[in-house]
Coordinates of C-alpha atoms in Angstrom, one line a residue:
M1 CA 117.9 59.6 183.5
E2 CA 118.9 61.9 180.6
D3 CA 122.0 62.9 182.5
R4 CA 123.0 59.2 182.7
E5 CA 122.4 58.7 179.1
L6 CA 124.4 61.6 178.2
T7 CA 127.3 60.5 180.3
T8 CA 127.1 57.1 178.8
A9 CA 127.1 58.4 175.3
L10 CA 130.1 60.7 176.2
E11 CA 131.9 57.9 177.5
I12 CA 131.2 55.8 174.4
V13 CA 132.6 58.7 172.2
S14 CA 135.6 59.2 174.5
K15 CA 136.7 55.6 174.2
L16 CA 136.2 55.5 170.4
I17 CA 138.2 58.7 169.7
N18 CA 141.1 57.1 171.9
G19 CA 141.3 54.2 169.6
E20 CA 139.6 51.7 172.0
E21 CA 137.1 49.0 170.6
I22 CA 133.6 48.9 172.0
S23 CA 132.3 45.3 171.6
R24 CA 129.7 43.1 172.6
D25 CA 132.3 40.4 172.9
E26 CA 134.8 42.3 175.1
A27 CA 134.0 42.1 178.8
G28 CA 135.4 45.8 179.4
S29 CA 133.1 47.4 177.0
R30 CA 130.1 45.0 176.7
A31 CA 128.0 47.2 178.9
L32 CA 128.5 50.3 176.8
Y33 CA 127.9 48.4 173.6
Q34 CA 124.5 47.1 175.0
E35 CA 123.5 50.6 176.0
Y36 CA 124.3 51.9 172.6
S37 CA 122.5 49.0 170.8
E38 CA 119.6 48.7 173.1
N39 CA 119.0 52.3 174.5
A40 CA 117.6 54.5 171.9
R41 CA 118.5 57.8 173.7
V42 CA 122.0 56.6 174.2
F43 CA 122.2 55.6 170.4
D44 CA 120.7 59.1 169.5
I45 CA 123.0 61.1 171.6
T46 CA 126.1 59.3 170.7
S47 CA 125.2 59.7 166.9
E48 CA 124.6 63.3 167.4
I49 CA 127.7 64.0 169.1
C50 CA 129.7 62.3 166.6
K51 CA 127.9 64.1 163.7
N52 CA 128.7 67.5 165.5
M53 CA 132.4 66.5 166.1
N54 CA 132.6 65.3 162.4
I55 CA 133.5 62.0 163.5
S56 CA 132.3 58.9 161.4
L57 CA 130.8 56.2 163.7
Y58 CA 130.5 52.5 162.3
E59 CA 128.9 49.5 163.7
Y60 CA 130.2 46.1 162.3
D61 CA 130.1 42.5 163.7
N62 CA 128.7 43.6 167.1
S63 CA 131.4 46.3 167.6
L64 CA 131.6 50.0 167.2
Y65 CA 134.5 52.0 165.5
A66 CA 135.1 55.7 164.8
S67 CA 137.1 57.5 162.2
P68 CA 137.8 61.3 161.7
G69 CA 135.5 62.8 159.0
E70 CA 136.7 64.5 156.1
N71 CA 138.8 67.7 156.9
N72 CA 138.7 66.9 160.5
K73 CA 141.5 69.0 161.8
V74 CA 141.2 68.0 165.4
F75 CA 141.0 64.2 165.3
G76 CA 142.3 63.5 161.8
Y77 CA 145.6 63.9 160.1
T78 CA 146.8 66.8 157.9
N79 CA 149.0 66.0 155.1
D80 CA 152.0 67.3 156.9
D81 CA 151.1 65.3 160.0
L82 CA 150.9 62.1 157.7
K83 CA 154.2 62.7 156.2
R84 CA 155.8 62.9 159.5
V85 CA 154.1 59.9 161.0
I86 CA 154.7 57.7 157.8
G87 CA 158.1 58.9 157.4
V88 CA 158.0 60.7 154.0
R89 CA 159.1 64.2 153.0
L90 CA 157.5 65.0 149.6
N91 CA 153.9 65.4 148.6
K92 CA 154.3 62.9 145.8
E93 CA 155.7 60.3 148.4
L94 CA 152.7 60.8 150.3
Y95 CA 150.4 60.3 147.4
L96 CA 152.2 57.2 146.6
C97 CA 151.5 56.0 150.2
Y98 CA 147.8 56.7 149.5
F99 CA 148.1 54.6 146.2
I100 CA 149.7 51.7 148.1
I101 CA 146.9 51.9 150.8
Y102 CA 144.3 51.6 148.1
N103 CA 145.9 48.7 146.5
V104 CA 146.0 47.1 150.1
I105 CA 142.3 47.7 150.4
T106 CA 141.3 46.2 147.1
W107 CA 143.6 43.2 147.8
F108 CA 141.4 42.4 150.6
Y109 CA 138.0 43.7 149.5
K110 CA 136.2 44.5 146.4
D111 CA 133.2 46.0 147.8
S112 CA 131.2 46.0 151.1
T113 CA 129.3 42.9 150.2
T114 CA 132.3 40.7 149.4
R115 CA 134.0 38.8 152.1
T116 CA 137.8 39.0 152.3
F117 CA 138.8 37.3 149.2
N118 CA 142.6 37.1 150.2
E119 CA 143.2 36.0 153.7
Y120 CA 146.5 37.8 153.9
L121 CA 149.2 39.6 151.7
K122 CA 152.8 39.6 151.4
I123 CA 154.9 42.7 150.4
Q124 CA 155.6 41.4 147.0
D125 CA 151.9 41.1 146.4
I126 CA 151.4 44.7 146.9
V127 CA 154.5 45.6 144.8
S128 CA 153.1 43.6 141.9
S129 CA 149.7 45.2 142.4
V130 CA 151.1 48.8 142.3
N131 CA 153.3 48.0 139.3
A132 CA 150.2 46.7 137.3
S133 CA 147.9 49.6 138.5
L134 CA 150.1 52.4 137.7
S135 CA 150.9 50.8 134.4
N136 CA 147.3 50.7 133.6
I137 CA 146.6 54.2 134.6
V138 CA 149.6 55.7 132.7
N139 CA 148.7 53.7 129.6
N140 CA 145.0 54.9 129.7
F141 CA 145.3 58.5 130.1
E142 CA 143.5 59.1 126.8
I143 CA 140.7 56.8 127.6
V144 CA 140.0 57.8 131.3
D145 CA 138.4 61.0 132.0
M146 CA 141.2 62.7 133.8
D147 CA 142.3 66.4 134.1
T148 CA 145.9 67.7 133.5
V149 CA 146.6 67.9 137.2
E150 CA 145.7 64.4 137.9
E151 CA 147.6 63.2 134.9
G152 CA 150.7 65.2 136.2
S153 CA 150.2 63.7 139.6
F154 CA 150.0 60.2 138.4
K155 CA 153.0 60.6 136.1
E156 CA 154.9 61.9 139.2
I157 CA 153.9 58.8 141.3
A158 CA 154.8 56.5 138.4
L159 CA 158.2 58.1 137.9
L160 CA 159.0 58.0 141.5
W161 CA 157.9 54.3 141.8
E162 CA 159.7 53.3 138.5
D163 CA 163.1 54.9 139.7
M164 CA 163.1 52.9 142.7
P165 CA 165.2 49.7 143.0
M166 CA 163.2 46.7 144.1
V167 CA 165.3 46.4 147.4
A168 CA 167.8 48.8 148.7
N169 CA 170.4 46.0 149.5
V170 CA 170.0 42.4 148.4
N171 CA 172.2 41.5 151.5
T172 CA 170.0 43.1 154.0
N173 CA 166.6 42.2 155.6
V174 CA 163.5 44.0 154.3
R175 CA 163.6 47.4 156.0
A176 CA 160.9 50.1 155.8
S177 CA 162.4 53.0 153.9
R178 CA 161.9 55.4 151.2
G179 CA 164.8 54.1 149.1
S180 CA 163.2 50.9 147.4
K181 CA 159.8 49.6 146.3
V182 CA 159.8 46.8 149.0
G183 CA 161.0 49.3 151.6
F184 CA 158.2 51.9 150.7
V185 CA 155.4 49.3 150.9
K186 CA 156.8 48.1 154.2
M187 CA 156.7 51.5 155.4
T188 CA 153.2 52.1 154.5
L189 CA 152.2 48.7 156.0
N190 CA 153.8 49.7 159.3
F191 CA 151.6 52.8 159.3
L192 CA 148.5 50.6 158.7
I193 CA 149.7 48.5 161.6
D194 CA 150.1 51.5 163.9
Q195 CA 146.5 52.5 162.9
G196 CA 145.2 49.1 164.1
L197 CA 144.1 48.2 160.7
I198 CA 146.2 45.2 159.9
T199 CA 148.5 42.7 161.8
E200 CA 151.8 41.1 160.8
N201 CA 152.9 37.5 161.5
N202 CA 156.1 36.0 159.8
E203 CA 156.0 38.5 156.9
R204 CA 152.3 37.8 156.2
Y205 CA 149.8 40.9 156.7
Y206 CA 146.3 40.1 157.9
P207 CA 143.3 42.6 158.0
K208 CA 141.8 43.2 161.3
K209 CA 138.2 43.7 162.2
R210 CA 138.7 47.4 162.3
M211 CA 139.8 47.6 158.8
K212 CA 136.7 45.6 157.6
A213 CA 134.4 48.0 159.5
L214 CA 136.3 51.1 157.9
V215 CA 136.0 49.6 154.5
T216 CA 132.3 48.8 154.7
G217 CA 131.6 52.2 156.1
Y218 CA 133.8 55.0 155.1
F219 CA 135.5 53.4 152.0
E220 CA 132.1 52.5 150.5
E221 CA 130.5 55.8 151.4
Y222 CA 133.3 58.0 150.4
K223 CA 135.0 56.2 147.5
G224 CA 136.5 59.4 146.2
R225 CA 138.3 60.3 143.2
L226 CA 141.0 57.6 143.2
Y227 CA 138.3 54.9 143.1
D228 CA 136.5 56.7 140.2
I229 CA 139.9 56.7 138.3
M230 CA 140.7 53.1 139.1
K231 CA 137.1 51.9 138.0
G232 CA 137.6 54.1 134.7
V233 CA 140.8 52.3 134.0
E234 CA 139.4 48.9 134.8
N235 CA 136.4 49.6 132.5
A236 CA 138.6 50.9 129.8
T237 CA 140.9 47.7 129.8
H238 CA 138.1 45.2 129.6

């Protein structure tokens, strides 16, 4: 019995780390979800395997999702990996991508108890959000508790963003690129699409269930320094 339960738990973990969804509503994985939710031994073994592999396991809306834990060098991305995958070269460009992703998350979600408050976003929505967020941070360095390294990093990001034109060429369609604000946002959104977090239809971007799962799990549990800074700015300006 224990061997069967171990095999089941390993199958669950294997599917999750390969990006597959395990859900009560999916015929191909329904049995595994039932084993996880109804068999205490399978639940415990799966949780223990994930813990020892530094993988965060989330259950949301009768589905299971996994995400690499912090500093997981096997299943996660290093900064160099992310630069290559997203298509940027410099650390400040990568940090700008992080900042854009943060704005995407807060466009859809304020916290784990709030339902999606915007059904979809357009690229210009995030351009405007990044404009406002960076402006608030730079204008409130003296109010927000921030060290010199953080101030320097945000200044670099702000200068990088400010120096970009809105679009690379008004005569071409929107293209993902490092050469414009619109292109940079599109490049970052393409990365989120590749990660199975959002989907695009007719230039509108919608959050997928996987994104909500990670927001209510990882993002709420590990808000991080960027969250602290943004909340500090928000409090300072109200």
